[in-house]
XYZ file of C-alpha atoms in Angstrom:
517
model
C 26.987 -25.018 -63.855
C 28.427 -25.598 -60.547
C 27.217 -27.898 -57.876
C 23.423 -26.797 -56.172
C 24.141 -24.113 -53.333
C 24.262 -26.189 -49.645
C 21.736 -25.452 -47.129
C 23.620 -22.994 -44.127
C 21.857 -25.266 -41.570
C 21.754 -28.973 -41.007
C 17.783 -27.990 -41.159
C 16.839 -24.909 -42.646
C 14.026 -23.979 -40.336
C 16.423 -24.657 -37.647
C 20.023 -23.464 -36.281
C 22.129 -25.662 -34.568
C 25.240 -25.229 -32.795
C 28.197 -27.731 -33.088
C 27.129 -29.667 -29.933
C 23.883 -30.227 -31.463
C 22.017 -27.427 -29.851
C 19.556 -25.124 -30.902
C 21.637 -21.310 -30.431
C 17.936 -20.513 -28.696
C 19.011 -23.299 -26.337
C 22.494 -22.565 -26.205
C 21.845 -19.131 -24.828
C 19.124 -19.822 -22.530
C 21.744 -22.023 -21.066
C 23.763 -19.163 -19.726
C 20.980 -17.745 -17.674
C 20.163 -18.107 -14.252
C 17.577 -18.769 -11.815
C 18.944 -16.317 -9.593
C 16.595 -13.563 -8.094
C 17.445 -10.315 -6.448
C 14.215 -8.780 -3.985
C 14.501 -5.471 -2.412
C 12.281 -4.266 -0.061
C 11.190 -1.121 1.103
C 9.045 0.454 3.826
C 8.563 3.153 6.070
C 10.149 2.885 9.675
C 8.101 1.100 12.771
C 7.311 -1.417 9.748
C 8.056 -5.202 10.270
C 10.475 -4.931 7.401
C 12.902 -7.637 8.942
C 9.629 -10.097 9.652
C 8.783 -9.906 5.588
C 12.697 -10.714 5.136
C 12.581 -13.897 7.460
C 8.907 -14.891 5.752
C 10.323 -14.831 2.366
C 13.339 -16.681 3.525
C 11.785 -19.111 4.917
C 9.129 -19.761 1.647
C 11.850 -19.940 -0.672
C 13.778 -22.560 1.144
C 11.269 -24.624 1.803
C 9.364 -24.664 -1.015
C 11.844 -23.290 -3.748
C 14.757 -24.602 -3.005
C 16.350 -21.634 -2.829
C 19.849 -20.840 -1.148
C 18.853 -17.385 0.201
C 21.200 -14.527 1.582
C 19.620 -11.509 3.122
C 21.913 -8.325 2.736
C 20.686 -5.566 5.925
C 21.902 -2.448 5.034
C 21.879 -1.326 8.534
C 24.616 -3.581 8.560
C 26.329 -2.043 5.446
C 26.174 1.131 7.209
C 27.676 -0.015 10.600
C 30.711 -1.287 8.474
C 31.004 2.141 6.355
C 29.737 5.059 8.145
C 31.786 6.729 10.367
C 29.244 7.850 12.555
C 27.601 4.204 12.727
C 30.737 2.630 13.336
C 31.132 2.653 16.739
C 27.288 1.937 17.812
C 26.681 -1.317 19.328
C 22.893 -2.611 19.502
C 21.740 -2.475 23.331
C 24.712 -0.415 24.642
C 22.674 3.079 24.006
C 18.806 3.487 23.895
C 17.257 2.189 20.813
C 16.054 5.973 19.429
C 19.800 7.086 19.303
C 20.283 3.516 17.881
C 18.145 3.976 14.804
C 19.011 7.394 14.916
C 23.296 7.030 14.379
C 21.802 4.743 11.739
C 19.877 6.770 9.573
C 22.838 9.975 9.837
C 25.077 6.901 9.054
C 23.060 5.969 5.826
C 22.512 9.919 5.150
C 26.606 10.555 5.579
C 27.590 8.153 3.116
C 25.293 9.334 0.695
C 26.238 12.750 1.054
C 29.767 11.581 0.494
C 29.755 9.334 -2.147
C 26.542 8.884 -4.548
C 22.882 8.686 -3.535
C 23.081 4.931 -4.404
C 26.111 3.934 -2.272
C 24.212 1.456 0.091
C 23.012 -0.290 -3.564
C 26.449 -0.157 -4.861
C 27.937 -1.828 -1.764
C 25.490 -4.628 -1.887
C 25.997 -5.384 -5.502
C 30.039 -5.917 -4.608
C 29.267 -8.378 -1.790
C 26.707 -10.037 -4.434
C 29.692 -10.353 -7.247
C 32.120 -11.238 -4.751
C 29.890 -14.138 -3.161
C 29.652 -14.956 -7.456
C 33.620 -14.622 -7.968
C 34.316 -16.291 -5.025
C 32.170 -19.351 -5.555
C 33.366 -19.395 -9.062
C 36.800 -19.413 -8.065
C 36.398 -22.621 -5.489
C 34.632 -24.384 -7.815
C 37.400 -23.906 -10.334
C 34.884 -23.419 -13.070
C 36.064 -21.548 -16.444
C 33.024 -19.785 -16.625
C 29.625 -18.713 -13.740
C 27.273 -21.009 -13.016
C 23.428 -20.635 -12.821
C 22.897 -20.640 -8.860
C 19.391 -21.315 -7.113
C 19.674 -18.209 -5.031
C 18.119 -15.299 -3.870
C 19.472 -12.329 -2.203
C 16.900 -10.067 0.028
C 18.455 -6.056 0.465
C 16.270 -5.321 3.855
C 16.056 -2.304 2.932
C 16.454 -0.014 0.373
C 15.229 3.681 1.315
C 16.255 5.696 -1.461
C 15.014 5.904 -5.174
C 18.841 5.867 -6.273
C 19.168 3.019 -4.655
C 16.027 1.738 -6.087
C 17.316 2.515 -9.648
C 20.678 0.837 -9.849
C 19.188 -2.478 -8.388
C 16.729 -2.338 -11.530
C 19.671 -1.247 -14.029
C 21.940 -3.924 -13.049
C 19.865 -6.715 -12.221
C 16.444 -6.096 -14.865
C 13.752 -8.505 -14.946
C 15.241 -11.215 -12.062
C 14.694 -8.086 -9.620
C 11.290 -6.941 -7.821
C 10.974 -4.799 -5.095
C 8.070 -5.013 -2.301
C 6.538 -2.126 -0.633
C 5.562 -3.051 2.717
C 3.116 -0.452 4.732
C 1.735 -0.785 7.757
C -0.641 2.358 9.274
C 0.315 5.349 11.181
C -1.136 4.067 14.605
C 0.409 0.378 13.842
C 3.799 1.960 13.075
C 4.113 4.075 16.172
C 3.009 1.314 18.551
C 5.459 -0.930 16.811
C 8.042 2.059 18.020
C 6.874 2.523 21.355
C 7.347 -1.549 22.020
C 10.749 -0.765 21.510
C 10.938 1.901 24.383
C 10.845 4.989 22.724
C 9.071 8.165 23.327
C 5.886 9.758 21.624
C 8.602 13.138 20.480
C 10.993 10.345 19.842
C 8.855 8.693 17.316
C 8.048 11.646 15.607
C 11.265 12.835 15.119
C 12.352 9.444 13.371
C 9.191 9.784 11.140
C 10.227 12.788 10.233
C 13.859 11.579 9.714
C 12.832 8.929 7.403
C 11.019 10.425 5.400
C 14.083 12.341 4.467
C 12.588 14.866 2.006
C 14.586 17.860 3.706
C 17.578 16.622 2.240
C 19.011 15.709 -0.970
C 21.179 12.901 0.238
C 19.064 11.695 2.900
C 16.162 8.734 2.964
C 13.128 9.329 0.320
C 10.938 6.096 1.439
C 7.483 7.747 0.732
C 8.924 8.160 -3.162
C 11.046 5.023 -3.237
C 8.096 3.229 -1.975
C 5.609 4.159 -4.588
C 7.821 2.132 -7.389
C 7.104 -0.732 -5.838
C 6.553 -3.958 -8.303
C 4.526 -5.569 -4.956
C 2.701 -3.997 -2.295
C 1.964 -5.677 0.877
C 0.030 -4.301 3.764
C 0.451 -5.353 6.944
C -2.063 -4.293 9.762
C -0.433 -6.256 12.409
C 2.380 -8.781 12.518
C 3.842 -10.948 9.910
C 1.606 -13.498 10.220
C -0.183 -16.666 7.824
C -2.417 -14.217 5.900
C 0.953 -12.384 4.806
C 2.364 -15.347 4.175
C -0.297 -16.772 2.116
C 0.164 -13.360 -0.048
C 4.394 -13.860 -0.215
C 3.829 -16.968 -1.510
C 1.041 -15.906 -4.503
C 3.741 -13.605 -5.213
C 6.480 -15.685 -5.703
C 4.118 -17.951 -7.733
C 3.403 -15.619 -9.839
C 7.378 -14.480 -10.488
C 7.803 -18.322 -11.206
C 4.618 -18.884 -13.314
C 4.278 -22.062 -11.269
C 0.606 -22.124 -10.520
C -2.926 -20.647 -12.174
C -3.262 -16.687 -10.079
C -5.352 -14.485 -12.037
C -6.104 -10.567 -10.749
C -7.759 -9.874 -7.721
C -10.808 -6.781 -8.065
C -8.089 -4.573 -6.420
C -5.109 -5.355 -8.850
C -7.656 -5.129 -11.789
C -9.163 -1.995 -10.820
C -5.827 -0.220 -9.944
C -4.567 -1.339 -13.150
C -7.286 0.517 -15.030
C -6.976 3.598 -12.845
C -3.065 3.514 -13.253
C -3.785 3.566 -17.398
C -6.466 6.049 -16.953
C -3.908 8.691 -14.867
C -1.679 8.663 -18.485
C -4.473 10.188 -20.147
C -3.643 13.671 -18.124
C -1.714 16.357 -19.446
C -1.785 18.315 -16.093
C 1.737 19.951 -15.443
C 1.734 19.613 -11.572
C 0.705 15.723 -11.408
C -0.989 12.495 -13.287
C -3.403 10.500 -11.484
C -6.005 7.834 -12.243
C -8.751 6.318 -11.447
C -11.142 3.523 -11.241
C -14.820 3.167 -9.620
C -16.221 -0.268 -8.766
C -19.518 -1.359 -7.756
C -20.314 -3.379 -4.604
C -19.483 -6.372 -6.169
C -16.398 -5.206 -7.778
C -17.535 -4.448 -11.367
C -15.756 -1.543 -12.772
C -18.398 1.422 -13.563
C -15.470 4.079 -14.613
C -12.479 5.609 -14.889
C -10.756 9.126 -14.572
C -7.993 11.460 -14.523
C -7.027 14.857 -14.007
C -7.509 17.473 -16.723
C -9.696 20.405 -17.871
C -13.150 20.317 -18.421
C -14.516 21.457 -21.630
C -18.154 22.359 -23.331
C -20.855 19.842 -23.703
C -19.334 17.315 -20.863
C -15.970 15.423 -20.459
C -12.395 16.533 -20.198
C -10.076 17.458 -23.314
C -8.280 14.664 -25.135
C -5.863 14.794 -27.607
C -6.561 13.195 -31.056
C -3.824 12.996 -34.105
C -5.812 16.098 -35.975
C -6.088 17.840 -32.463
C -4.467 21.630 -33.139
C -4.078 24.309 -30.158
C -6.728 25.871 -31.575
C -9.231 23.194 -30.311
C -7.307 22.341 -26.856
C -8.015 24.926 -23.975
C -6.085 22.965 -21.626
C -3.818 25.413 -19.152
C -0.715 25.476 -21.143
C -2.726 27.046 -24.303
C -4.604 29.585 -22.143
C -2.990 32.529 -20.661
C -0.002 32.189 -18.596
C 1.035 28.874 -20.414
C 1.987 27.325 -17.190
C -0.088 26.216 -14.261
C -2.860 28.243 -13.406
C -3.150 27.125 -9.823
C 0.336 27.968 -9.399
C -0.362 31.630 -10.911
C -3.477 32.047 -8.322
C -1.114 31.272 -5.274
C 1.874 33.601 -6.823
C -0.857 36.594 -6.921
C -1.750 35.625 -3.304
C 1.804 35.786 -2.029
C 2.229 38.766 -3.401
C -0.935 40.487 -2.348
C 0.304 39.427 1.128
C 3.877 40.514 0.781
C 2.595 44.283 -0.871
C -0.243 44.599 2.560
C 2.866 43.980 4.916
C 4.898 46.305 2.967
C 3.219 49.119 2.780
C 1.955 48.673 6.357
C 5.205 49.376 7.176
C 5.073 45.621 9.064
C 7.877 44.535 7.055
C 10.844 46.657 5.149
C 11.080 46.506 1.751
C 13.873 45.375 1.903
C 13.087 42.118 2.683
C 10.102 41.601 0.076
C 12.267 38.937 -1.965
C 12.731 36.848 1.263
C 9.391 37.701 2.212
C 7.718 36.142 -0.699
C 9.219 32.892 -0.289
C 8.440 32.768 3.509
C 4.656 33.297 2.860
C 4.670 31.296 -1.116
C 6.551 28.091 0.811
C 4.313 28.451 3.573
C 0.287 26.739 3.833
C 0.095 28.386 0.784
C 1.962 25.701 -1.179
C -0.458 23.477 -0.560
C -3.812 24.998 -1.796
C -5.293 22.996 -4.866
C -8.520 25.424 -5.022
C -7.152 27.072 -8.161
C -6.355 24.643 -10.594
C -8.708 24.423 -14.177
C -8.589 20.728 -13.597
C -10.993 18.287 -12.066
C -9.299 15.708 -9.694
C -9.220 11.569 -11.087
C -11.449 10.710 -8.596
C -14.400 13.418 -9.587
C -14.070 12.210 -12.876
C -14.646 8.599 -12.175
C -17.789 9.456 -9.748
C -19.508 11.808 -12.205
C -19.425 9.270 -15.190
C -19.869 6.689 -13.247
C -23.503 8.571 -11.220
C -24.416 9.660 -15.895
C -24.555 5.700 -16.455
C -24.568 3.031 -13.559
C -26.732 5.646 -11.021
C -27.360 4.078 -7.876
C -24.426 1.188 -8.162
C -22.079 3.981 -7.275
C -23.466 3.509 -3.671
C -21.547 1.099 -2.020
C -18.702 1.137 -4.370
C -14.923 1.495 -3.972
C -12.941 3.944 -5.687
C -9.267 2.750 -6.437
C -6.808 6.060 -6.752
C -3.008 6.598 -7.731
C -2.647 9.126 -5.671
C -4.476 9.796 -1.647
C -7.739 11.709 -2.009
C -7.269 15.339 -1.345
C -9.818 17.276 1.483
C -11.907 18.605 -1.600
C -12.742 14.942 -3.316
C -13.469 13.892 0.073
C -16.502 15.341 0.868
C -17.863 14.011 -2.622
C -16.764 10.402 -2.074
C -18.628 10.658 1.147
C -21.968 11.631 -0.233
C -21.733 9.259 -3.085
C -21.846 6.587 -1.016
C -18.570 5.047 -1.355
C -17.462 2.629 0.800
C -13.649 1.813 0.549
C -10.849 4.199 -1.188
C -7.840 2.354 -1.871
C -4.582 4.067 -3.089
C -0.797 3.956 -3.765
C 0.947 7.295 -3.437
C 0.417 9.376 -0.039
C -0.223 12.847 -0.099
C 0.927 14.787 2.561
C -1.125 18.015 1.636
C -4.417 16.403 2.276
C -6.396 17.088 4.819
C -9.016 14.261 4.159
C -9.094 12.954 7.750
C -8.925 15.603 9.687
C -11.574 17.248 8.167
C -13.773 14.830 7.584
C -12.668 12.328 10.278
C -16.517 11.464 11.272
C -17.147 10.098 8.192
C -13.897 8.896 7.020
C -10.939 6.340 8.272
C -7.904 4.754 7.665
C -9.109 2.358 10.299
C -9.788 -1.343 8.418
C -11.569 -2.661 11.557
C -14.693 0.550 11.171
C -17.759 -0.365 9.470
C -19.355 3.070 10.063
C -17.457 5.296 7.704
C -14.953 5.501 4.430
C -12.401 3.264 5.143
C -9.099 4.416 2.979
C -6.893 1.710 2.699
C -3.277 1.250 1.602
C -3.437 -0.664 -1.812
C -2.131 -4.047 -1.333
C -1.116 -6.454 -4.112
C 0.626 -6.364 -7.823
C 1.937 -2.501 -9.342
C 0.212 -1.706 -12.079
C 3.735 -1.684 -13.448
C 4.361 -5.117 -13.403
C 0.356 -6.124 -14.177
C 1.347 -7.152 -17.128
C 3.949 -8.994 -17.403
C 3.241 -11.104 -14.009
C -0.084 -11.946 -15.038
C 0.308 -13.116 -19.092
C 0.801 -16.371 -19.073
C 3.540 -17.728 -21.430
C 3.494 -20.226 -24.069
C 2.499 -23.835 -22.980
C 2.557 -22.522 -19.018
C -0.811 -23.955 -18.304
C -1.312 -27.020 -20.144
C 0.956 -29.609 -21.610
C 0.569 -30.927 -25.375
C -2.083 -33.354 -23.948
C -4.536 -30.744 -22.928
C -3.689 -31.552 -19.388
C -3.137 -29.314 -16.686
C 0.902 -28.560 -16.231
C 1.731 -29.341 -12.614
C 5.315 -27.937 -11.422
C 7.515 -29.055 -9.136
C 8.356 -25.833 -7.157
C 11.602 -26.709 -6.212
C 12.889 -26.861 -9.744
C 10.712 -24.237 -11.579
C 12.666 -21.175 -13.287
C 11.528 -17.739 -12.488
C 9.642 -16.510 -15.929
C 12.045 -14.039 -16.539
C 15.578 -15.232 -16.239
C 18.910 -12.565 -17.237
C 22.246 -14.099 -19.066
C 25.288 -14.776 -17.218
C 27.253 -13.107 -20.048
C 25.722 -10.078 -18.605
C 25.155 -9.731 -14.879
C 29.098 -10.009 -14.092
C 29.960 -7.701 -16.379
C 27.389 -4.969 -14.783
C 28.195 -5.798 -11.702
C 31.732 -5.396 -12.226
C 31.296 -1.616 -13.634
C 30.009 -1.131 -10.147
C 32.882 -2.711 -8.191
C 35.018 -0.474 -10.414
C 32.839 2.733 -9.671
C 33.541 1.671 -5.827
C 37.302 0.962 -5.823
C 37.673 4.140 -7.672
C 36.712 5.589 -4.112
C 38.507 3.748 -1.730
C 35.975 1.096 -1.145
C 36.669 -2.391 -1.719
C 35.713 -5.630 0.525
């Protein structure tokens, strides 16, 4: 018999690399501490104050080196149309204006994600270029952070998450209506002047232009500012950044909790148009329920699907009827009935009844919910909530995906509900103006239903920002781990192996177009 068979590993529990290493070690050792924050928020917002506040926390108390990319900036140097403005020498509407054409022309001519791709380049050549002086064979971790002030555009949005992963979080900042549009007028601008650049950043009326309202809503952070960037928004920066480092003991406020359970609860609903969630506390922030949108059935409740569940059993819209949505079929019958009563009135030719259709389908008509087989999240969550807590619905708050539409409104006001917070605006409710003596988006009222902006950790990132990892807390002892903040690692950390090489496909993508620094 030959000798006994040698063990691969100096240890056999453990691999070790020829310098000794662990390979876990080894390639932990090519990642870096580097983080990558991109914020977004609707215009007359203090975006640029957030950018300076977070600058200013991670030098001081991180240690970071920090470089804040504007893409106004990146547009001045690109755009055509932006290229010539200079900051004072026109009024500040037509400045903001050339800049958002200048942001909208360079989509249209290259990709939706241009301004993204153009900041990645100056981040790999700030890497390359440091890598180069240093004479180093291979990149180096780096204590930095870059800020993008701002990203307005879900394309944008999406390539900073593809390329960068888990070191990069974006932050939603949103301050109100009234807030925003005095922020405007400080800077000289007219009342139709403000309006119009509302209307121009929202974008939605073209397909290369800004799309902040839907950019904004994938937010990993949302902070709410009611005034100026001041200590209390401070004080919420830095639990943030605590919590991306793991560096101190943060648990979930009532409002991250309960938006977490109503985010879950909205992926319950199979309705075609829309999911939404959500959760109903009691004054003292106990959650009472949950719901979503979807039919009601028999007996009480809303359909669910089960592993035996056939389409027999599940009268949901898309088995019944017209196998689409129904509220959409209602609203198609109205057009119509419209379109035939102008017709044969001899009001319009027919001729145009195609044309005419659209005109009156795209109209106010789009935006009637009156139709649909589904009740609304919100309903939901009040009507369990009244069948088993009873009077501790009065007083509650009610924590939504989406904005309440007009029709939940006029329930949330009689069941005593105090506070509505939510996430994703809707622009076809009506909420306020019809019920604006009993409801308000106005913090500082005591008197009414006060809906509020949700402000603190996505539901997306719950998870993952709030599970501690191994031995974070406590050392071997049983003592409490205390960090020193200007040394602590981000919890998640990317390889070096990795980020140059993504980055790089993007410098390609861009010099493939003519655009190199």
């Amino acid at each position: 018999m030959g000798d006994p068979a040698k063990p691969l590993f100096q240890d056999e529990t453990v691999a070790l690399t020829e310098d000794g290493k662990k390979i876990e070690e080894k390639i932990n050792d090519t990642h870096t501490d580097e983080l990558i924050l991109t914020l977004c928020g609707f215009i007359g917002t203090d975006i640029h104050g957030v950018s300076l506040m977070l600058e200013e926390i991670l030098t001081n108390t991180f240690n970071y080196e920090v470089k804040i990319i504007r893409l106004s900036e990146i547009i001045k140097e690109y755009s055509e149309p932006a290229k010539s403005i200079i900051k004072g020498s026109i009024s500040e509407f037509n400045y903001v204006e050339k800049l958002i054409e200048g942001g909208n022309e360079l989509r249209k001519k290259y990709d939706k994600n241009i301004l993204a791709s153009l900041s990645i380049q100056k981040m790999s050549f700030d890497r390359i270029t440091e890598k180069t002086q240093k004479g180093s064979k291979s990149f180096n971790t780096r204590r930095i952070c870059y800020i993008i002030d701002s990203i307005k555009n879900t394309d944008e949005l999406e390539l900073f998450k593809l390329v960068y992963r888990d070191i990069h979080y974006s932050i939603g900042i949103f301050s109100p209506i009234d807030e925003r549009i005095n922020n405007l007028k400080g800077r000289t601008m007219s009342e139709p002047e403000i309006s119009q650049l509302i209307d121009k950043d929202s974008g939605e009326e073209l397909k290369h232009g800004q799309k902040v309202r839907d950019t904004f809503i994938k937010s990993d952070y949302f902070l709410r500012i009611e005034s100026v960037v001041n200590n209390a928004v401070k004080e919420k920066l830095e639990r943030f950044l605590n919590l991306i480092f793991g560096s101190k003991v943060i648990t979930p406020t009532i409002e991250e909790t309960a938006m977490y359970h109503a985010a879950s609860a909205a992926n319950n609903s199979a309705c075609l148009s829309r999911q939404v969630g959500a959760a109903l506390t009691d004054s003292n922030g106990e959650i009472l329920s949950i719901g979503w949108n979807d039919v009601p059935k028999f007996g009480g409740g809303l359909y669910k699907s089960n592993i035996i569940d056939l389409d027999s059993q599940d009268h949901r819209c898309w088995n019944m009827g017209s196998k689409g949505c129904w509220n959409d079929d209602e609203k198609d019958l109205m057009a119509n009935e419209l379109v035939n009563i102008l017709i044969s009135e001899k009001i319009v030719d027919e001729s145009k009844r195609d044309l005419l259709f659209l005109k009156i389908r795209n109209s106010k008509i789009k935006s009637l919910v009156e139709f649909s087989r589904a009740i609304h999240a919100e309903m939901h969550a009040i009507i369990t909530a009244s069948q088993t807590a009873g009077k501790r619905v009065n007083g509650g708050n009610l924590y939504i995906t989406t904005y309440p539409c007009h029709n939940c409104a006029r329930h949330i006001i009689v069941a005593g509900i105090r506070k509505v917070y939510y996430i994703e605006p809707y622009k076809k409710s009506l909420t306020t103006k019809l019920h604006k003596d009993a409801i308000t988006e106005n913090e500082s009222i005591s008197d009414k239903v006060v809906i509020l902006m949700y402000d603190g950790v996505s539901p997306i990132r719950y998870m993952d920002l709030f599970k501690m990892t191994s031995e974070s807390r406590k050392l071997s002892t049983g003592k409490k781990r205390n960090y020193n903040l200007k040394e602590v690692t981000p919890k998640s950390t990317l390889s070096l192996e990795a980020i140059p090489v993504l980055e790089s496909k993007v410098v390609e993508h861009l010099e493939k177009k003519g655009l190199r620094i």
